[in-house]
Each structure stands twice: as structure tokens, then as C-alpha cells.
DNA sequence: CTAGGATCCTGTCAGC
DNA sequence: TGCTGACAGGATCCTA
């Protein structure tokens, strides 16, 4: 589930804890989750942590890089020491990615796929559905890696005109499907696609070919705005996991206008938020703000 | 080439 | 309570 802001938040969080730490032991509990020979990263030092789209890149000395993609349910948990069912100290631990109780639970657990033991603390790669992975490669080969090589620009690196031009090559795709396509534009997933389209006032099921240049510009602006806000708020991390009201995993409520709000009132116009299926994904929108009536009946 | 659906996997939740 | 099917913050593979 993690999208660009969550991966960015993990990057920042991990940097605080593990930069210049050495990997002293690797425990691969699920082969599927680790691509490569783990011996190659043994006794290597973490010298840099980067992000490209939703991919996290941990650079080691010896010119090797550990790439991590969290896909749907991946999460990263760092613990400086074993904790004992007491209040978790944010100075001693960090967690980000797929938000669930595992942020607080004992590590490792049944979702733990890989453990990187450092000379100080441990990194746990947890992934309920096993879609995510870690992968070792030479740092110089990162740009050649297939997912990275095909990755489109992030919203900050792209103008509305550039997006519009790309959409002309995928006119029969829904605009939501196009935003979700990492080759067209990098970083958005199901939540931020819905939220950006709401901010842009554009119906998710419209064909990409019907999007005007000005609308493409609005989509870029919407993506930047919602992602920046999420990063500012701390993404889905341990620090934001327990809300002020004590409820869990509700940091989304701080910025979500439509996502997971079906049947609730639009914050702008009061109409009821609708949910449907677009590009094979649950899709939320405001029928009024996003102009459902303007497009109803048209093939859009 | 494009675009859509099935698929990888585990868990949860609504509805019967 | 127990079962069943739908669905899930992703991306690739297969098909037409």
C-alpha cells in the first residue's frame, strides 16, 4: 500500500537511525522476499539511502545497493533493542509503510520476511502478502534495473504539458489508470490518484484522451499538493500511527477528501462521496466537484 | 503496440 | 458461530 510519501517518510526515518551502520547478520525467513545472495551484503556499511518513485534504495560501501519495494503490504520496522510490551520509545524505534499493529508488536513476527541485523539495532522487513521484495544489485546497475529504468518522472519533475503529451499515447486508458501507471508518472498509488483527481476536479473514469492541457496541469498540481501534505504530516509511520483520539492508522483522515469516505459528505460541497471501480481499483470521487453530470452519457 | 483482466499471497470484513 | 466471496494504499504477466 505504501505510495511515494510513505516511502519518502521511511527514507527519512531510516536515515536517522541506520546511516553508517554495518550489516552484521542477514536472516532471510522467506526466500521469495529476497532476491540475490545475502552473503554479499554481509559486513557492508550503509552509506546512503535514496528513493526513486516507490522504490527504496539502500547504498552500501563496496558499491552495492539493496533495493526494496514494499508493494501492497510491506513495512519497515527498526528497533534499536528488543522492546518488552511497554510503550515504544520513538528515539529507539521507527516503523513505516503498511500501517498495522505490527508497528507496535514484538519483532520478529509471522509477517517478518527478512531481518537485517546491524551493529546497532535491527531492521525488520515485514510483508503480509509477500508481494514486496528486497533485491541486491551493483550500485552502478540501479539505473538499468527494469522497474527503475522504465519509471516516469515524479510530479515535481514534470509539467502539465509533458503529462498531457504522454496521455496522447494512451487515449483509451482511464485517467486514473494512467496516473497509476508508474511509467507515465511516478509515485502515485490508489489513494493519491483519487485525492489528486478530486483536487483537480476531474472524474477518474474519463478517458485520458479527453484530458485538456489545463486539466493535466491541475492533476500535476493536485498530486504535488496531496503528497507534500502527506510527507509533511509524517506519512504512515509509527509516530503518526496512533491518532490523538487513540484510534489506529487514521492519519489519512487529516488530508483525505474522498479516499475511504464513500457515503460521507464532500468537504467542499456537501454532496455524498461515491465509490466505484476504475482501472480495477476501488475509486472514490465527489459526483458534483468532479463533474459527473457533465460527462454522464458520454463515453468518457 | 495497447489495454484489460488475472495473478501473486494473506488477512479481514460484510452478509448470509 | 461458521462459511463464502469480495476486497485490499502494487505491479507484472497473459490475452485479445
Short mmCIF file of C-alpha atoms (C1' of nucleotides) in Angstrom, two decimals, chain B residues 4-15:
data_model
loop_
_atom_site.label_atom_id
_atom_site.label_comp_id
_atom_site.label_asym_id
_atom_site.label_seq_id
_atom_site.Cartn_x
_atom_site.Cartn_y
_atom_site.Cartn_z
"C1'" DG B 4 -7.86 -5.01 -19.51
"C1'" DG B 5 -8.13 -8.84 -16.53
"C1'" DA B 6 -5.90 -12.49 -13.93
"C1'" DT B 7 -2.37 -13.25 -10.87
"C1'" DC B 8 0.96 -13.36 -6.98
"C1'" DC B 9 -0.43 -14.04 -1.28
"C1'" DT B 10 -2.59 -13.48 3.34
"C1'" DG B 11 -5.98 -11.47 6.13
"C1'" DT B 12 -10.30 -9.11 7.26
"C1'" DC B 13 -14.88 -7.98 6.97
"C1'" DA B 14 -19.76 -7.94 5.40
"C1'" DG B 15 -23.51 -10.81 4.52
#
